[in-house]
XYZ file of C-alpha atoms in Angstrom:
344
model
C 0.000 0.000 0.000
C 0.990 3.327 -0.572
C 1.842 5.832 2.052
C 0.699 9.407 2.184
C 4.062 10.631 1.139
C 4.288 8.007 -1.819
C 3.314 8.863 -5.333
C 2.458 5.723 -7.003
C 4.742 5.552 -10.090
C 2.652 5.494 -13.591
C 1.810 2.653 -15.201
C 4.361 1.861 -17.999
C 2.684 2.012 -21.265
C 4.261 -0.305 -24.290
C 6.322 1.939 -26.874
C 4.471 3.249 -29.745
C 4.932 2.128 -33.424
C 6.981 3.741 -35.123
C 8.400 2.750 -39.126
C 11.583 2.816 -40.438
C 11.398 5.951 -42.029
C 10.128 7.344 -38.115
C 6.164 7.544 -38.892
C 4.258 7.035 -36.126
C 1.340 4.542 -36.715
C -1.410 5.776 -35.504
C -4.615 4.601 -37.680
C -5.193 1.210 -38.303
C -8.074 0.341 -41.446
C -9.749 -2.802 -40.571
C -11.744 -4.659 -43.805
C -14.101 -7.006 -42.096
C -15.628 -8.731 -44.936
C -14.264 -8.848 -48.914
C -18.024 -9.436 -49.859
C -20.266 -6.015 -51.266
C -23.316 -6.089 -51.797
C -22.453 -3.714 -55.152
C -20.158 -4.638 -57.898
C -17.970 -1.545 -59.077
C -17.109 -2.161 -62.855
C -13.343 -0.033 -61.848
C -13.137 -2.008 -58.284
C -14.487 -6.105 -58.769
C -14.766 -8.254 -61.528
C -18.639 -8.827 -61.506
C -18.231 -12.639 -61.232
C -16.606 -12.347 -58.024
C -14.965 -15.077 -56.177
C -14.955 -14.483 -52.529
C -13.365 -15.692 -49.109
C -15.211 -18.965 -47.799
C -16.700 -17.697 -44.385
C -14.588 -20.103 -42.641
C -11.068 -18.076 -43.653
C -12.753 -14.632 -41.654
C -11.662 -13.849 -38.584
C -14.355 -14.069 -36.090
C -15.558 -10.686 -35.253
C -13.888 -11.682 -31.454
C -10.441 -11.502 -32.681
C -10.864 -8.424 -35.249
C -11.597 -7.024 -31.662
C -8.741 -8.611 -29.596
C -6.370 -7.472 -32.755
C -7.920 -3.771 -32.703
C -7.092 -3.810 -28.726
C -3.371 -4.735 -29.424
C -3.427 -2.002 -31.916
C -4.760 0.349 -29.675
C -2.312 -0.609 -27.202
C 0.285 0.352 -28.931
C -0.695 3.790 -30.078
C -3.432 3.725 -32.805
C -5.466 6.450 -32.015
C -8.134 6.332 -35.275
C -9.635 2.864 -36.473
C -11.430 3.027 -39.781
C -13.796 -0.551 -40.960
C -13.909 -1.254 -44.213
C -14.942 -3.892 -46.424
C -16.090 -5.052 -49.520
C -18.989 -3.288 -47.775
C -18.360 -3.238 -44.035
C -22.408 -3.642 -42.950
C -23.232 -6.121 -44.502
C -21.155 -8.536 -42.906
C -23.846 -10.577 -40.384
C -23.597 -9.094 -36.774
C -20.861 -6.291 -37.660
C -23.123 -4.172 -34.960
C -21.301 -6.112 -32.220
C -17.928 -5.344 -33.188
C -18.794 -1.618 -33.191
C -20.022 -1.549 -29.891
C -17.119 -4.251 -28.363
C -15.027 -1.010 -30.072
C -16.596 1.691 -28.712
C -15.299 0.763 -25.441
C -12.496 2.569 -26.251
C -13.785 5.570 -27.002
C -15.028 6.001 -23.701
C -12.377 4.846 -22.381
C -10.278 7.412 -23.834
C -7.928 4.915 -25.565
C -9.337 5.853 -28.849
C -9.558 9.030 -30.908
C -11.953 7.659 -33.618
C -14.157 5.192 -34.626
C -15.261 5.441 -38.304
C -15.953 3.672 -41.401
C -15.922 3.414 -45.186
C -19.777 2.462 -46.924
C -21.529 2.559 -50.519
C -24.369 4.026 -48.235
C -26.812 0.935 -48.907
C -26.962 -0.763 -45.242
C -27.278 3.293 -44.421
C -30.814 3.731 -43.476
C -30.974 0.831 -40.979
C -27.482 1.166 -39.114
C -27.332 4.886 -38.738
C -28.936 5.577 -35.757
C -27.031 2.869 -33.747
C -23.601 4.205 -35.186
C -24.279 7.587 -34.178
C -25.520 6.355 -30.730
C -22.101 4.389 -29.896
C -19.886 7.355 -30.933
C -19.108 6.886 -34.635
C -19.158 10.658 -35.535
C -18.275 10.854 -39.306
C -18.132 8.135 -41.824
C -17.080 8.473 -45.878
C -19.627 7.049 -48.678
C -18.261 6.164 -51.997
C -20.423 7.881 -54.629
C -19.132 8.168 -58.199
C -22.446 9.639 -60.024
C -26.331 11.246 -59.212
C -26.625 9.844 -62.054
C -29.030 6.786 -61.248
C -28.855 5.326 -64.422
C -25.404 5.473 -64.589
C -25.228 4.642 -60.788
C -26.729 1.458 -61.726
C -23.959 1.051 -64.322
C -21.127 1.148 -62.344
C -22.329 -0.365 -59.610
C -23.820 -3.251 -61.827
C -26.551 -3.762 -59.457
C -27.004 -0.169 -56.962
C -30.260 1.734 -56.099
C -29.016 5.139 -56.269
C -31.999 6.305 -54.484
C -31.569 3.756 -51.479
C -27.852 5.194 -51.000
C -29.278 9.079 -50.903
C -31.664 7.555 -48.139
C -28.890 6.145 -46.448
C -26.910 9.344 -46.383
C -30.012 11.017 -45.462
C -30.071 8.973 -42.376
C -26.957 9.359 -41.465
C -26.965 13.547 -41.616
C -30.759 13.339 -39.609
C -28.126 10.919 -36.807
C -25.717 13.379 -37.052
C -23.336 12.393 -38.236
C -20.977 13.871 -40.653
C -21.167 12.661 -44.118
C -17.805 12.894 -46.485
C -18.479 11.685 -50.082
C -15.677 10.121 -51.998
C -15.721 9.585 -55.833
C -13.680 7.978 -58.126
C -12.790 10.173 -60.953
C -13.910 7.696 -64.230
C -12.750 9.106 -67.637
C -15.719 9.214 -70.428
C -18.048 8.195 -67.047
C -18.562 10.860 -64.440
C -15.978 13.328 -65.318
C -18.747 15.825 -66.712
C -20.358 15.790 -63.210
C -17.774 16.214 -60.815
C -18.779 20.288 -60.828
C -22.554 19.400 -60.072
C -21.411 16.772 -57.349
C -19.153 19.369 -55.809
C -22.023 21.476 -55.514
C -24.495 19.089 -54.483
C -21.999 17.338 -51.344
C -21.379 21.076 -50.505
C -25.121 22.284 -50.629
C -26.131 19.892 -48.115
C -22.723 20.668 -45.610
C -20.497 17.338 -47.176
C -17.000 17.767 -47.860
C -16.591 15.444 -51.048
C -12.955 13.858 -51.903
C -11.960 12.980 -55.895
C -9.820 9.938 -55.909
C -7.906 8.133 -59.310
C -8.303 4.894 -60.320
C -5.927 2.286 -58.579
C -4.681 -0.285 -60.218
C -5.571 -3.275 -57.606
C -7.381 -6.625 -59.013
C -7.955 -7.493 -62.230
C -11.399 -6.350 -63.741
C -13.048 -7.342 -67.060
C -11.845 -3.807 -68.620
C -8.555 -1.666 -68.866
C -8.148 0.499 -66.282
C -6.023 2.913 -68.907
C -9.722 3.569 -70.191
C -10.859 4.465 -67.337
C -8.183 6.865 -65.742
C -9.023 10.174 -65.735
C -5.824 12.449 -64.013
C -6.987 14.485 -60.797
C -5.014 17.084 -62.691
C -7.027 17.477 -65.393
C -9.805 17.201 -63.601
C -8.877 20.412 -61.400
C -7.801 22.263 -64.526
C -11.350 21.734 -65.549
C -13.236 22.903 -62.204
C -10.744 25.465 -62.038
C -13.043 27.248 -64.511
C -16.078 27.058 -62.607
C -14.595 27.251 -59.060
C -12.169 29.518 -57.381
C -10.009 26.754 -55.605
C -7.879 28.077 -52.340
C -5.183 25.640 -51.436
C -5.866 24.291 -47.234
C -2.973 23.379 -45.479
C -5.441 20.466 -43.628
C -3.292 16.948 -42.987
C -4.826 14.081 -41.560
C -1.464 11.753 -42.593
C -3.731 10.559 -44.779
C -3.628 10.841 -48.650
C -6.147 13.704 -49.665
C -4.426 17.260 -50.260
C -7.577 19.928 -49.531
C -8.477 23.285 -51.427
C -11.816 25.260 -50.259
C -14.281 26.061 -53.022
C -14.802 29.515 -52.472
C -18.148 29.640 -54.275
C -19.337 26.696 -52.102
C -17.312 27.491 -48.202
C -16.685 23.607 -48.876
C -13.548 21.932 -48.568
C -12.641 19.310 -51.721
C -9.786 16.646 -51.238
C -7.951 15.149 -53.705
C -5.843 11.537 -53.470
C -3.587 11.185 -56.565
C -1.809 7.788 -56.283
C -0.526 7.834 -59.713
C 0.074 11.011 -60.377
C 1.181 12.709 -57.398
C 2.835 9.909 -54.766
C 1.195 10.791 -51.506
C 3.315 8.646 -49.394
C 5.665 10.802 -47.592
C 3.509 11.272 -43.681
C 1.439 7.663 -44.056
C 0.507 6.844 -40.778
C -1.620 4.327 -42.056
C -1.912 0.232 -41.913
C -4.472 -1.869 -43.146
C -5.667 -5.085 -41.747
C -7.787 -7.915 -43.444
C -10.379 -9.830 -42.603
C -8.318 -13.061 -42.745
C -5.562 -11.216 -40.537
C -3.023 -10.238 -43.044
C -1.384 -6.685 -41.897
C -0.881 -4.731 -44.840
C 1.948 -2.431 -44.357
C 1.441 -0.075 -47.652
C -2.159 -0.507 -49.717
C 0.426 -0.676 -52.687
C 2.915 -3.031 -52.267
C 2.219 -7.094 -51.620
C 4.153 -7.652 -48.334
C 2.241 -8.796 -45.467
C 2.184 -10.276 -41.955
C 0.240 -13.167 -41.076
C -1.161 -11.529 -37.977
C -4.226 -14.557 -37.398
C -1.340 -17.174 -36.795
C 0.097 -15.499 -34.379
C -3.240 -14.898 -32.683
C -4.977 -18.404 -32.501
C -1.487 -19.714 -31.443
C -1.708 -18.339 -28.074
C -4.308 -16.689 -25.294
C -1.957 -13.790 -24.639
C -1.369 -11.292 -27.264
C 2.723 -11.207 -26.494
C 2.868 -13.687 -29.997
C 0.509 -11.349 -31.959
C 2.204 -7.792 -30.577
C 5.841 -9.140 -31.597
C 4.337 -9.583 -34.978
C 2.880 -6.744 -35.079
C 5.944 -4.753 -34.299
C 7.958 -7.144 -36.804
C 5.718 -6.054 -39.438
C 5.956 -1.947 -38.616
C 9.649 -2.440 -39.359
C 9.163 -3.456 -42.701
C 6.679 -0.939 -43.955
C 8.172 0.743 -47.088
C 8.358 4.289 -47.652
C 5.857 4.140 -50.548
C 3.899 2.460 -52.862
C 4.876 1.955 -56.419
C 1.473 2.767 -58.735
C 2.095 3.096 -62.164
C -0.805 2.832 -64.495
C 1.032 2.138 -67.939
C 1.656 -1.193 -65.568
C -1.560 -2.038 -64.608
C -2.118 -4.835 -66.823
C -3.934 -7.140 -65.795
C -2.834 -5.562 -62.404
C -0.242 -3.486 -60.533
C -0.826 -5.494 -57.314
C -3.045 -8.541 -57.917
C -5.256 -8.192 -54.850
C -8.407 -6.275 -55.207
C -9.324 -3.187 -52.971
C -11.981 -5.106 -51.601
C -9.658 -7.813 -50.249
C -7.334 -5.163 -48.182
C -10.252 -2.336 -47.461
C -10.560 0.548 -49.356
């Protein structure tokens, strides 16, 4: 027992993760399922060919390998999918999360949707302390929606985001930028996101999985595409970083804030503080590059989580400075996986 005159000494917390190139790791992206419930012509082939359910991790030890995350120094935990809600009882690993967000041990608790599951999940993400989440939404098109998507309701994903602004919470809409597909709307979209308080992101094609088409048909340069708004908008550069991969301008016409992520044409590498985790446990040090870390061996091999921590850390050491994108080489596929596999 301590005396009055004794100052119990703090508790010793583990040493955070840092890379070789000293970047702290402090957001971990979890996918929890590679199934959607859409098809994206630029993202999946539409004969997909996913994980038997048996190869997931159990939604138990996604939490378990959040907590050793967490422990460590992630601060911001993003799920992902495929499409993250429709994955059967994802609502429990949400709230076995939120924990930490009362808790204190966790900044943020967010995730990446097409907006479909929306409607129903909304108010029960809201309630246990998800505050902002991003939709993927390439058109308003709904004709076109329904073309890209191969099978999407536009007007069900509009309900969804509907629901989610009545919860509360804040919407960010990113779109894929789709040559000869949606790059006449991008100004309209812009306008639309901002209209109803959105901040809206433009993002290239990557070249991840091989699809039915070429993706050199479908990639449409961010920097043509801002030469082009450029003429309708009066774009002020932000100095907003997240470590993340968006660089920000404010539409002045609008008062909203537009991000752009240029893999291929602009390397956005250099402050990633960023890892991604799969739903069969595979730690994916760069969302480019195909090394990995086998995280769910080390986690089913013993009750502790010293195994699956010294893996972890193994892993952080490896993580390269940058990805290598190039689209003239994405044929079939720059990196074989599909975005779906390692969360978008």
């Amino acid at each position: 027992m301590w005396g009055p005159a004794e100052i119990a000494p703090a508790p010793v917390r583990p040493a955070p993760l840092i890379d070789p190139f000293q970047r702290a790791i402090t957001y971990l992206r979890i996918s929890v399922t590679d199934r959607c419930d859409f098809r994206c012509a630029y993202c999946m082939a539409e004969d997909m060919q996913f994980l038997p359910k048996r190869d997931l991790l159990t939604l138990e030890e996604l939490d378990r390998l959040c907590g050793v995350f967490i422990d460590r120094g992630v601060r911001k935990l993003r799920i992902t999918g495929g499409e993250p809600l429709v994955r059967r009882d994802i609502m429990h690993l949400f709230r076995r999360l939120s924990r930490h967000l009362t808790s204190g041990a966790l900044d943020e608790l967010t995730l990446t949707t097409n907006g479909s599951q929306l409607a129903r999940f909304a108010p029960e993400l809201a309630d246990l302390g998800v505050r902002r989440i991003n939709v993927s939404l390439d058109t308003l098109d709904p004709r076109k929606f329904r073309e890209i998507t191969r099978r999407g309701d536009l007007s069900v994903v509009l309900a969804g985001i509907e629901a989610a602004r009545a919860a509360g919470i804040k919407v960010k809409i990113n779109a894929v930028a789709l040559k000869g597909v949606n790059e006449d709307e991008i100004a309209d979209m812009i306008a639309w996101a901002h209209g109803l308080g959105m901040d809206m992101t433009l993002i290239e094609v990557m070249p991840l999985g091989e699809i039915e088409g070429d993706r050199t048909d479908q990639f449409l340069p961010l920097s043509v595409a801002r030469e082009r708004l450029e003429s309708r908008y009066t774009l002020t550069p932000l100095p907003d970083r997240t470590g993340g991969p968006a660089r920000y301008v404010r539409i002045e016409e609008t008062g909203g804030r537009l991000g752009f992520i240029t893999p291929l044409t602009h390397n956005f590498c250099e402050s990633c503080n960023r890892v991604r985790l799969t739903c069969t446990g595979k730690l994916y040090m760069c969302l480019g590059q195909e090394d990995a870390a086998d995280l769910r061996a080390a986690l089913r091999a013993s009750p502790d989580d010293a195994l699956v921590t010294q893996a972890v850390v193994e892993a952080i050491s490896r993580k390269p400075k940058g990805h290598d994108f190039v689209i003239e080489r994405a044929r079939p596929a720059a990196v074989p996986r599909h975005m779906s596999v390692t969360g978008g």
